[in-house]
CSV table of C-alpha atoms in Angstrom, one decimal:
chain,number,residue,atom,x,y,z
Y,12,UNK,CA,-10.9,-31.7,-2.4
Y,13,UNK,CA,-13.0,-30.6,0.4
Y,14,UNK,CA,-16.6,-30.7,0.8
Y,15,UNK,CA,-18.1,-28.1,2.6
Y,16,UNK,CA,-21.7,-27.4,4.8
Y,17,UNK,CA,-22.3,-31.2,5.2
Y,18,UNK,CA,-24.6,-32.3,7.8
Y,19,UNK,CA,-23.5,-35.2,10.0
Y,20,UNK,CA,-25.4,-38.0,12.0
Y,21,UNK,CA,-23.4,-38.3,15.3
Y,22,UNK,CA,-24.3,-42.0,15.0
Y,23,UNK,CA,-22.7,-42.4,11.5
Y,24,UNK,CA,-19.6,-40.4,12.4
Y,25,UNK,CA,-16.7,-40.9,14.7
Y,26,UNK,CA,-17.0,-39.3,18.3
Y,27,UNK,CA,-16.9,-36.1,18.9
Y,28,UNK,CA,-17.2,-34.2,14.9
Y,29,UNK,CA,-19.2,-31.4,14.6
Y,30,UNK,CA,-22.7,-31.5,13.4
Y,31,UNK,CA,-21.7,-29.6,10.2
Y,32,UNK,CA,-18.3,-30.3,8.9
Y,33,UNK,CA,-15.8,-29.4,6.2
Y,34,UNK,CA,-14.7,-32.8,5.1
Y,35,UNK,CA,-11.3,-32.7,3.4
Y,36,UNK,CA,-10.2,-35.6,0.8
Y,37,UNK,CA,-7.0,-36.3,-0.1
Y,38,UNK,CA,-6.4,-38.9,-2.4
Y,39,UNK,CA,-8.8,-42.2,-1.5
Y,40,UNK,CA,-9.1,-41.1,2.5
Y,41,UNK,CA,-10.7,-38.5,4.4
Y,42,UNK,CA,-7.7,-36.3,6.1
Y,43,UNK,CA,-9.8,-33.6,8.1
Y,44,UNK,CA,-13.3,-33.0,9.6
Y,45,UNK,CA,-13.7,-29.7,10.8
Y,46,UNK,CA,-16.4,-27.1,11.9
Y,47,UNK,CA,-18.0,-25.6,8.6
Y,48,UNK,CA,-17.1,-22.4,7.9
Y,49,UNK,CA,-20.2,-21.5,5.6
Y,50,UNK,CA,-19.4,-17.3,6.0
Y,51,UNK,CA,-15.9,-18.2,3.5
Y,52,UNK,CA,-16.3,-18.3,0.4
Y,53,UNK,CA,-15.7,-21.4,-2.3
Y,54,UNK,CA,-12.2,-22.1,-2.9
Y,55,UNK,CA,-10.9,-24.1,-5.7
Y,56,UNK,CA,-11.8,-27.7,-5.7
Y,57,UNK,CA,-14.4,-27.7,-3.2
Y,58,UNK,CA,-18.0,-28.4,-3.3
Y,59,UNK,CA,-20.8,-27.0,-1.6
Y,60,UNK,CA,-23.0,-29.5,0.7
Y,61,UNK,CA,-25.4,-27.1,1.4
Y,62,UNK,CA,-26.0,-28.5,4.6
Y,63,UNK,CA,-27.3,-31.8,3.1
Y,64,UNK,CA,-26.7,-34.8,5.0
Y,65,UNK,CA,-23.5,-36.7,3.9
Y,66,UNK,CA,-23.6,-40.1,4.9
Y,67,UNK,CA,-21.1,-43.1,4.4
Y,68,UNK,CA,-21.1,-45.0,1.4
Y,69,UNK,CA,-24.0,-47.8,1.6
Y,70,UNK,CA,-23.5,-51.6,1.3
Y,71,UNK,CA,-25.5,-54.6,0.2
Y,72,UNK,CA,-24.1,-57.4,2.0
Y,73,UNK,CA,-26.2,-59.7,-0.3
Y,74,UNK,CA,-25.9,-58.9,-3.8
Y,75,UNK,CA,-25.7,-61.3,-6.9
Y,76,UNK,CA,-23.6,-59.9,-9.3
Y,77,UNK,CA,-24.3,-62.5,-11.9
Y,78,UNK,CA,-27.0,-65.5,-11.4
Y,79,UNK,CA,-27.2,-68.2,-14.2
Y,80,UNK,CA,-25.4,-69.0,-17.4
Y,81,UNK,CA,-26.9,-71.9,-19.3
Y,82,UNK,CA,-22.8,-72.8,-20.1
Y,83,UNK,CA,-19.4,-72.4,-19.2
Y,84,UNK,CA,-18.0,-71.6,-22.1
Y,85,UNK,CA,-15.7,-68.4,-22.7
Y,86,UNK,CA,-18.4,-66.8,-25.1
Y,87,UNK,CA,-21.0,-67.5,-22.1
Y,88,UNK,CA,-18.3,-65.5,-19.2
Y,89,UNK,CA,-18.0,-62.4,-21.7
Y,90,UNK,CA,-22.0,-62.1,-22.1
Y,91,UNK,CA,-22.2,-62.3,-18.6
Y,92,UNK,CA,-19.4,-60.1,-17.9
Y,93,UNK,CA,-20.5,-57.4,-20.1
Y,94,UNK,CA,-24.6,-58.0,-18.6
Y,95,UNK,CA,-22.7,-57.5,-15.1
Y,96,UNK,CA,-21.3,-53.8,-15.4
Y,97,UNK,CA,-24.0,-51.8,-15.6
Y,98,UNK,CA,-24.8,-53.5,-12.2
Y,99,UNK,CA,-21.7,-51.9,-11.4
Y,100,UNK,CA,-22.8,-48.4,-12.7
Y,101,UNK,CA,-26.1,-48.9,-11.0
Y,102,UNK,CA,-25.0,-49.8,-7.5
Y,103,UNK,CA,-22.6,-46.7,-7.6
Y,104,UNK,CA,-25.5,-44.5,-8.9
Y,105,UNK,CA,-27.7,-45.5,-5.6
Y,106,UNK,CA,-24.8,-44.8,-3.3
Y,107,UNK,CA,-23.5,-48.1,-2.3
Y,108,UNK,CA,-20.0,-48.4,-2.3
Y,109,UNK,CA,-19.6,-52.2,-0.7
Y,110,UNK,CA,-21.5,-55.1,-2.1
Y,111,UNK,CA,-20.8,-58.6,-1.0
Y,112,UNK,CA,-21.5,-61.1,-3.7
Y,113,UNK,CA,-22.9,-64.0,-2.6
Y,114,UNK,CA,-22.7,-66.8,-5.2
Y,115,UNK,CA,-22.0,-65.7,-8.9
Y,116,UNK,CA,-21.8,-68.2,-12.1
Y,117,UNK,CA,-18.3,-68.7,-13.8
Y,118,UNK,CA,-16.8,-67.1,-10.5
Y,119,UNK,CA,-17.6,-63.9,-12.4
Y,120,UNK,CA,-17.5,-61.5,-9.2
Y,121,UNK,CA,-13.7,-62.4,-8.3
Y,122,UNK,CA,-12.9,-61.3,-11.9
Y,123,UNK,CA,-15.2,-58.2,-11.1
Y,124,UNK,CA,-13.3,-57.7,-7.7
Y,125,UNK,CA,-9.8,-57.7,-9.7
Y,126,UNK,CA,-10.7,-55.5,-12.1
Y,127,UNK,CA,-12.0,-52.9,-9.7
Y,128,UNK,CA,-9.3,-53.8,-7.4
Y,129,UNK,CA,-6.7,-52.9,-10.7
Y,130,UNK,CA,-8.1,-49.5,-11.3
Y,131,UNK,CA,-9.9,-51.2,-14.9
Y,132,UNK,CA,-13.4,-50.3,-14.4
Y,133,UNK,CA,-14.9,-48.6,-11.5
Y,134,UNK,CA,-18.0,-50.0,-9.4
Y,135,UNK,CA,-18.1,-50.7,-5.2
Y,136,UNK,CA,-15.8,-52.8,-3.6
Y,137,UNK,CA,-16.8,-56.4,-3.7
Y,138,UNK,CA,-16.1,-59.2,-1.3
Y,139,UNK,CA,-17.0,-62.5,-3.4
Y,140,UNK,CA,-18.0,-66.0,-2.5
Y,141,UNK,CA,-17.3,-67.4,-6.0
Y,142,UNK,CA,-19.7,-70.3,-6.3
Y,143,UNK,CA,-21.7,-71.0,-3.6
Y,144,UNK,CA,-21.7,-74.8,-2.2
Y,145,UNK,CA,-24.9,-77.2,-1.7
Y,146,UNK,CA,-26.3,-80.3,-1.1
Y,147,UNK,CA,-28.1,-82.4,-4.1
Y,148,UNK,CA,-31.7,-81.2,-3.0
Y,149,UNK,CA,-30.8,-77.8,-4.9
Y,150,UNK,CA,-31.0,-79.6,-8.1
Y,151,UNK,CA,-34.2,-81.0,-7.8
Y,152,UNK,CA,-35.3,-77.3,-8.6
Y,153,UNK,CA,-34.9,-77.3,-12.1
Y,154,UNK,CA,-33.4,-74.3,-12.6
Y,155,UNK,CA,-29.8,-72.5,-14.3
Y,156,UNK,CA,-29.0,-71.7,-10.5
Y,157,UNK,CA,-27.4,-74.9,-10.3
Y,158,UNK,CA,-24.7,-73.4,-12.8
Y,159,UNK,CA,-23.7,-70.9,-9.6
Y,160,UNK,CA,-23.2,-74.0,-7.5
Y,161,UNK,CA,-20.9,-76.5,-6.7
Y,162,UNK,CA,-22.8,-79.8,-5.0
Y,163,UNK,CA,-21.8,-81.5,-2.2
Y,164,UNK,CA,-23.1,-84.5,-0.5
Y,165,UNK,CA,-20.9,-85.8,2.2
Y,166,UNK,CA,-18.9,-83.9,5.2
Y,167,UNK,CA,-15.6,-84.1,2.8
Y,168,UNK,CA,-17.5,-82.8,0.1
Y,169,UNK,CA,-18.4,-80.0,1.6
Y,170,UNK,CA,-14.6,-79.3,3.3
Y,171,UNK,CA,-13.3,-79.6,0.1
Y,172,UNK,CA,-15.4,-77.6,-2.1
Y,173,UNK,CA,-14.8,-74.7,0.7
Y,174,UNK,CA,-11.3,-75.2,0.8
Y,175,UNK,CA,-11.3,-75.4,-3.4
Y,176,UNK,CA,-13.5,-71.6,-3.8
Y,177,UNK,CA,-10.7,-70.2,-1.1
Y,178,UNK,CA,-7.8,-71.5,-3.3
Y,179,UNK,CA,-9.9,-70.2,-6.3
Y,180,UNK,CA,-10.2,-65.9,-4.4
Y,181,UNK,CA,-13.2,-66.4,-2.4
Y,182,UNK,CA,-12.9,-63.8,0.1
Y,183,UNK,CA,-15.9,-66.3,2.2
Y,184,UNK,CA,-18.2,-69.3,2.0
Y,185,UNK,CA,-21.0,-69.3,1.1
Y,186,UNK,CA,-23.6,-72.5,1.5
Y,187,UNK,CA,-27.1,-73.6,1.5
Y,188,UNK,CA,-28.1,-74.6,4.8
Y,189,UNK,CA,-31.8,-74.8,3.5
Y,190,UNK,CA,-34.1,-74.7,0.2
Y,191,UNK,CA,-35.4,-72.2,-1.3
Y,192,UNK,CA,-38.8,-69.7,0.1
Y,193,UNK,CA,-39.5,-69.6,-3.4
Y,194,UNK,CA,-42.6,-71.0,-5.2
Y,195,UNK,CA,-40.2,-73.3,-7.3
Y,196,UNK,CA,-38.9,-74.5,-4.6
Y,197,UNK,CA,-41.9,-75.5,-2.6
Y,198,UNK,CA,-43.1,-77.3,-5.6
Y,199,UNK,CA,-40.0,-79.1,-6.7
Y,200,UNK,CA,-40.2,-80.6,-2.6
Y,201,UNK,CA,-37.1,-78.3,-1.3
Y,202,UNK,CA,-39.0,-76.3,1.0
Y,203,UNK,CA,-37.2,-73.2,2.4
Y,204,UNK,CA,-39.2,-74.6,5.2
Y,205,UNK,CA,-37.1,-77.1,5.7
Y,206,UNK,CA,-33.0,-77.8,6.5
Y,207,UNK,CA,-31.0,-79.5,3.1
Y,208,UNK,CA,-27.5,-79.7,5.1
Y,209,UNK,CA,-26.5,-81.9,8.2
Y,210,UNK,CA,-25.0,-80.1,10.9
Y,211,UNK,CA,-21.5,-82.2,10.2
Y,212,UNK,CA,-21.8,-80.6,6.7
Y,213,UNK,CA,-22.6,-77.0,7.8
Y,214,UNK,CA,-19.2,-77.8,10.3
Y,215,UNK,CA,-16.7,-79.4,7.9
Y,216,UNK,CA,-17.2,-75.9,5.7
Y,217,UNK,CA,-17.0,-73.7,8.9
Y,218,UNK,CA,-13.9,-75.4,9.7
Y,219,UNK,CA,-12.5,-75.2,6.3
Y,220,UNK,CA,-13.2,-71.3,6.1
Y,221,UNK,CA,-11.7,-70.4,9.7
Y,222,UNK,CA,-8.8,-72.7,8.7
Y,223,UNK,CA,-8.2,-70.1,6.3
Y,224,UNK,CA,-8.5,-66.8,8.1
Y,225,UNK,CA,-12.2,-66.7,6.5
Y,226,UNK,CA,-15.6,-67.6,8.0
Y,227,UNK,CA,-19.2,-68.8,6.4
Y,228,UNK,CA,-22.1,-66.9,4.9
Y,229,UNK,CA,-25.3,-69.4,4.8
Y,230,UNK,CA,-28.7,-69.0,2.8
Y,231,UNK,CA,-31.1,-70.4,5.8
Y,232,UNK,CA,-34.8,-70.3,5.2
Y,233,UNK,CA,-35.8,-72.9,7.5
Y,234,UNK,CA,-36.2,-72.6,11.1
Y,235,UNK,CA,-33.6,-75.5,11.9
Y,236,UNK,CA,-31.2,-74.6,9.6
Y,237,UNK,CA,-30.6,-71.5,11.3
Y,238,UNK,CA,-30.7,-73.2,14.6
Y,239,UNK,CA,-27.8,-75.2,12.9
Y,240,UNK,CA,-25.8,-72.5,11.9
Y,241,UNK,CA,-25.7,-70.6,14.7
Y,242,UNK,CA,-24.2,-73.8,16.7
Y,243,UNK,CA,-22.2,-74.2,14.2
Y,244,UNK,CA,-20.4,-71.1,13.8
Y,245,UNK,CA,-21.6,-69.6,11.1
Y,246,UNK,CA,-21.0,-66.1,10.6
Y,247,UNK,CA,-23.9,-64.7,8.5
Y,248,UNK,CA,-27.3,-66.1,7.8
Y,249,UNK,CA,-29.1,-64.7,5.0
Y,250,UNK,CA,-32.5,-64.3,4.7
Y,251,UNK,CA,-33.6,-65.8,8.2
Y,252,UNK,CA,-37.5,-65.6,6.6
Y,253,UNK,CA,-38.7,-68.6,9.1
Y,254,UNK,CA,-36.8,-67.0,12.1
Y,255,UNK,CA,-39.0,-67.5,15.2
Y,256,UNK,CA,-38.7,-65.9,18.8
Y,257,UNK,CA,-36.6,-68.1,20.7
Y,258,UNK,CA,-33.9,-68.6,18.1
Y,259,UNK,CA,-33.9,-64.9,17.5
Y,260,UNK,CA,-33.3,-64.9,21.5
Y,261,UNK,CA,-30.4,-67.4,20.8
Y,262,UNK,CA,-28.3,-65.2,18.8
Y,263,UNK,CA,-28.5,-62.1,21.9
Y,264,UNK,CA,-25.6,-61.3,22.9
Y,265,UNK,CA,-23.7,-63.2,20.4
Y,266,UNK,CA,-20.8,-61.1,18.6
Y,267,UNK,CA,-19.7,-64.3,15.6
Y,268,UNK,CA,-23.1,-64.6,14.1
Y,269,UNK,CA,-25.2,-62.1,12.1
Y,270,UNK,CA,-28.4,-61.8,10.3
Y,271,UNK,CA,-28.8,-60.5,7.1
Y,272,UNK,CA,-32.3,-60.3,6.2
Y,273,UNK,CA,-33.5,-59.6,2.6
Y,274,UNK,CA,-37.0,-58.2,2.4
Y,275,UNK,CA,-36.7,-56.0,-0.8
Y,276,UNK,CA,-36.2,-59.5,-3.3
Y,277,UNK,CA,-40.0,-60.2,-1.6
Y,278,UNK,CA,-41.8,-57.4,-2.8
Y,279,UNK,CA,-44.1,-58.4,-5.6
Y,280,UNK,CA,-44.0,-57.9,-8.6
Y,281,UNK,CA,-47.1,-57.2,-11.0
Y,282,UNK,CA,-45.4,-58.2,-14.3
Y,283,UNK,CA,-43.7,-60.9,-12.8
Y,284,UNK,CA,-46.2,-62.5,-10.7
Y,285,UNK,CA,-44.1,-62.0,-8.1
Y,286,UNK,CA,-44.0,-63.6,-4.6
Y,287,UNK,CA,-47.2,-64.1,-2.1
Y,288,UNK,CA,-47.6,-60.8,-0.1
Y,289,UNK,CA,-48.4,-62.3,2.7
Y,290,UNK,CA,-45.2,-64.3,2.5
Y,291,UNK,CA,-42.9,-60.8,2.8
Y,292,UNK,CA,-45.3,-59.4,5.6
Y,293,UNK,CA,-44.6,-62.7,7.7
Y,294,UNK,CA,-40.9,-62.4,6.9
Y,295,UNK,CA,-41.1,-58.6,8.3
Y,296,UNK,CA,-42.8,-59.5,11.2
Y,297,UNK,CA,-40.2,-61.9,12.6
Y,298,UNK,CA,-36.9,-60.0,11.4
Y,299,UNK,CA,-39.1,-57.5,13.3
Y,300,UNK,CA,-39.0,-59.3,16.9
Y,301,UNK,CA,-35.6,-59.9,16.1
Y,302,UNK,CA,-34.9,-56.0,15.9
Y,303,UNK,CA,-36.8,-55.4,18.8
Y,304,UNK,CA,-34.6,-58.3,20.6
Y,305,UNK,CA,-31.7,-55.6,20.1
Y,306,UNK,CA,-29.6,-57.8,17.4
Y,307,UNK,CA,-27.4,-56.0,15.3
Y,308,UNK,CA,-28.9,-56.8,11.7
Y,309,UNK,CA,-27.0,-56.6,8.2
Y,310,UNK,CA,-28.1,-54.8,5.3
Y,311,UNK,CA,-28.6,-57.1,2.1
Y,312,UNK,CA,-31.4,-57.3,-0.8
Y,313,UNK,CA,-30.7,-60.4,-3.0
Y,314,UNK,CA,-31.4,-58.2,-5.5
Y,315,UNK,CA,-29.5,-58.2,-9.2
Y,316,UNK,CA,-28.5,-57.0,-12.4
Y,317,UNK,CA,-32.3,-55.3,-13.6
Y,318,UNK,CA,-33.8,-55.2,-10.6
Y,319,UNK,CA,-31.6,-52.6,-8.6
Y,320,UNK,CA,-34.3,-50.1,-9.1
Y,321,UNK,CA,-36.0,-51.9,-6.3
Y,322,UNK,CA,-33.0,-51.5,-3.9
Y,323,UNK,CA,-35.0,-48.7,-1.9
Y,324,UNK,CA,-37.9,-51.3,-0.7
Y,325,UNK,CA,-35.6,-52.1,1.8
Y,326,UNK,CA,-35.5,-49.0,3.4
Y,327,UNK,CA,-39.2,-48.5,2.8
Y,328,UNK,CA,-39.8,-52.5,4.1
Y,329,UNK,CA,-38.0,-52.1,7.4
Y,330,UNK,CA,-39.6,-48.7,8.5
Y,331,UNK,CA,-43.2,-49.6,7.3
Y,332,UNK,CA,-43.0,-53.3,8.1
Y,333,UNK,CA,-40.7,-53.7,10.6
Y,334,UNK,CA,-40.8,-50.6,12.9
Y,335,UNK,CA,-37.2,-49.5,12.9
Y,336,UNK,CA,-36.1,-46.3,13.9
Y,337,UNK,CA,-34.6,-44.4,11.0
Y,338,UNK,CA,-31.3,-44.1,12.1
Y,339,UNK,CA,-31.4,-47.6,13.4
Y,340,UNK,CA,-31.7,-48.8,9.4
Y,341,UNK,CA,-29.1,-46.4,8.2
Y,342,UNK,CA,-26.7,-47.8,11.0
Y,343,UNK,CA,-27.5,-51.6,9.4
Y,344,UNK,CA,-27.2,-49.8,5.9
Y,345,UNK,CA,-23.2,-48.6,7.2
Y,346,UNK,CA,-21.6,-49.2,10.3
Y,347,UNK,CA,-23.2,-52.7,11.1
Y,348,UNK,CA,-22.7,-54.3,7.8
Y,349,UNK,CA,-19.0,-52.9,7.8
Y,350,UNK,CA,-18.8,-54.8,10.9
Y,351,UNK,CA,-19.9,-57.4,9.6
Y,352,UNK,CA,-18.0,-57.8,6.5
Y,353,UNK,CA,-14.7,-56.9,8.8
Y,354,UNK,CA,-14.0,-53.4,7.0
Y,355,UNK,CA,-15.0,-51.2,9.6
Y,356,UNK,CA,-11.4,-49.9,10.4
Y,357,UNK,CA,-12.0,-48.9,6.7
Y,358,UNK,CA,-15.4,-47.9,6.1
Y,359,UNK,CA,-18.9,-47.8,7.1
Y,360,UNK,CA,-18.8,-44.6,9.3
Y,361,UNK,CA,-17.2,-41.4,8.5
Y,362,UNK,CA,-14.1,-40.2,10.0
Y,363,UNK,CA,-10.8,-39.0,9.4
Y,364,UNK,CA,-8.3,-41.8,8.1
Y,365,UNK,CA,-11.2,-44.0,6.8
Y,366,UNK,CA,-12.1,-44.3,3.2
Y,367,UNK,CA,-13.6,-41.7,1.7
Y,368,UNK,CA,-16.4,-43.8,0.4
Y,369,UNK,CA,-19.6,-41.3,0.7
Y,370,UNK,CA,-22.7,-39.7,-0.3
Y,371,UNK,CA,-24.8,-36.7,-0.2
Y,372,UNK,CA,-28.2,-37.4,0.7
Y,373,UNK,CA,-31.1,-34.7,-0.3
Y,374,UNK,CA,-32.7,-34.1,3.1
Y,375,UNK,CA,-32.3,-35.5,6.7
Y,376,UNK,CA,-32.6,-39.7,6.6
Y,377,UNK,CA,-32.5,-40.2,10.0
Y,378,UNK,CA,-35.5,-38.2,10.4
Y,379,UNK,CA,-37.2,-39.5,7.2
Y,380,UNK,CA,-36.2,-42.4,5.9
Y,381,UNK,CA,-38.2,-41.5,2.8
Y,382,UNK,CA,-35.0,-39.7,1.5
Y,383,UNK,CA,-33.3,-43.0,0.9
Y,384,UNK,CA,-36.2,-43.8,-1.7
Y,385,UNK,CA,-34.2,-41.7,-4.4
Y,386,UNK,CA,-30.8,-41.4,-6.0
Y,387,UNK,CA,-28.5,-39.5,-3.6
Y,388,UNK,CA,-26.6,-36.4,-5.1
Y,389,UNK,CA,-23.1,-36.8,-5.1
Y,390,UNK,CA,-21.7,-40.1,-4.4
Y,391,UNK,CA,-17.7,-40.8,-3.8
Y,392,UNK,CA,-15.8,-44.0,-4.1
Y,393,UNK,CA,-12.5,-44.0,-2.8
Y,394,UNK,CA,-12.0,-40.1,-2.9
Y,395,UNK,CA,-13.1,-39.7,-6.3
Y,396,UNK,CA,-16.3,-38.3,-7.8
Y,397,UNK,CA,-18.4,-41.2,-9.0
Y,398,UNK,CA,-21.7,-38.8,-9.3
């Protein structure tokens, strides 16, 4: 297959590619980039880009594939298996091709990983995390995410519960350095203000993980907690929404540890009720500085299952709110996050011998980040035609 007229972003795209490129596919990697040659006509099994921008596939390094289940039962895995795949379908439909899931119940996204992995059902390759690992202040919330949780409440505890979701497929770690920013949370006294995990505890799971070739993701709200992970070695913290100027300033420079903000989970919601505004205009404002600081940021939305419609916000949230360039947010949409998720010798920028995990974006993104906002127009997983 070769796709022909695409325009490329130089920053997307291995050095040195022309600016508008037949891309030729053959079987899940991309064997040529070459100049276009728009004066030939079609041949068989190509497709005309028109000259819209192709762009990598996207990823959402923060994804929750499936939340809560009130049982473990096997009735309760298929119900929650079968609510999962149109997740699947949907992801694929906006273009992302990598999610990372970051804590699902009944270890449902390693199952999803296999059966992707086996050619079963299609969707975007997953990285899991299987069930994520926290301290007894996260039941004191009173809600079914317990049941995506294993708790811990010593040093021990939390080396062998990271050592156990390794041995069960977890591709990483993921804990809970801190409660939640949620309204719940406040109220049930487990401020996302505040740290839940000692920095022995954060350290006994970091070890555990690099033991095993791995490393540690870490929901951290609170300002110390992320002060605690960074020293500790943790590789990604999520959300970050407390994040303040000098600890932004502490991670410069650093190449082990990541943020990976998720600003499109705070938009409010009128049916819902929704979060505080104010709360998601505060959040943008620090992950702001810490753009501005020159850290390399991940790409993630905390978003699931229903709610994937919302996935543009974080486009929209980080050129409105934030300030970022355009191609700055594509590059934490792609390259970065492959980075981060330690694929980029396989995905996350387009060149020949990578994955040909892509899309076809209507319009020019890194001039108008707007184009994001809608479905793209051909999206490709692997070398084959998913829309």
């Amino acid at each position: 297959m070769i796709l022909r007229n695409c325009r490329l972003i130089p920053e997307l795209s291995e050095k040195s590619l022309p600016l508008l490129a037949d891309v030729e596919i053959t079987g899940k990697e991309i064997t040529a980039i070459t100049a276009a040659r728009s004066e030939r006509p079609m041949g068989k099994n190509e497709l005309d880009g028109r000259g819209k921008t192709l762009l990598p596939g996207l990823f959402d390094l923060h994804a929750h594939l499936s939340i809560a289940s009130a049982e473990e039962t096997p009735e309760a895995a298929m119900e929650k298996l079968l609510q999962a795949l149109p997740a699947l379908d949907a992801y694929t439909d906006l273009g992302v091709t990598f999610i990372r899931d970051c804590g699902s119940c009944l270890r449902l996204s390693l199952a999803l990983r296999k059966a992707i992995e086996e050619g079963w059902i299609n969707g975007p390759q997953i990285q899991a995390a299987g069930y994520m690992i926290a301290p007894p202040e996260m039941e004191q919330m009173g809600t079914q995410m317990t049941k995506t949780m294993t708790i811990a409440d010593t040093e021990a505890a939390f080396r062998q519960a990271a050592e156990q979701e390794i041995d069960k497929g977890a591709d990483f770690v993921k804990i809970y350095a801190s409660g939640s920013a949620s309204k719940m949370a406040s109220a049930q006294g487990s401020s996302g203000a505040k740290p839940i995990m000692t920095r022995g505890e954060i350290r006994a799971a970091v070890e555990a993980a690099k033991a095993a070739g791995t490393y540690v993701s870490a929901h951290a709200h609170a300002q110390e907690a992320i002060k605690s992970c960074i020293a500790e070695g943790v590789r990604t913290i999520e959300h970050a929404t407390f994040l303040d100027e000098e600890t932004a300033d502490r991670l410069r420079g650093k190449k082990d540890t990541w943020l990976v903000p998720t600003l499109a989970v705070m938009v409010p919601e009128e049916d819902r009720g929704g979060e505080d505004p104010r709360q998601l205009i505060e959040a943008a404002q620090r992950i702001a500085y810490a753009y501005r600081a020159g850290l390399k940021l991940g790409f993630g939305t905390d978003l699931y299952n229903g709610r994937l419609s919302r996935f543009f916000h974080e486009f929209r949230i980080r050129r409105e709110l934030c300030g970022m360039r355009e191609v700055d947010i594509l590059l934490q949409a792609t390259r970065y996050s492959a980075e981060i998720a330690g694929v980029e010798k396989q995905t996350g920028t387009i060149g020949e011998g990578l994955q040909a995990d892509l899309l076809l974006a209507d319009g020019n993104p890194d001039q108008d980040i707007s184009v994001m906002y809608r479905k793209p127009l051909m999206v490709f997983q692997r070398g084959e035609r998913r829309r």
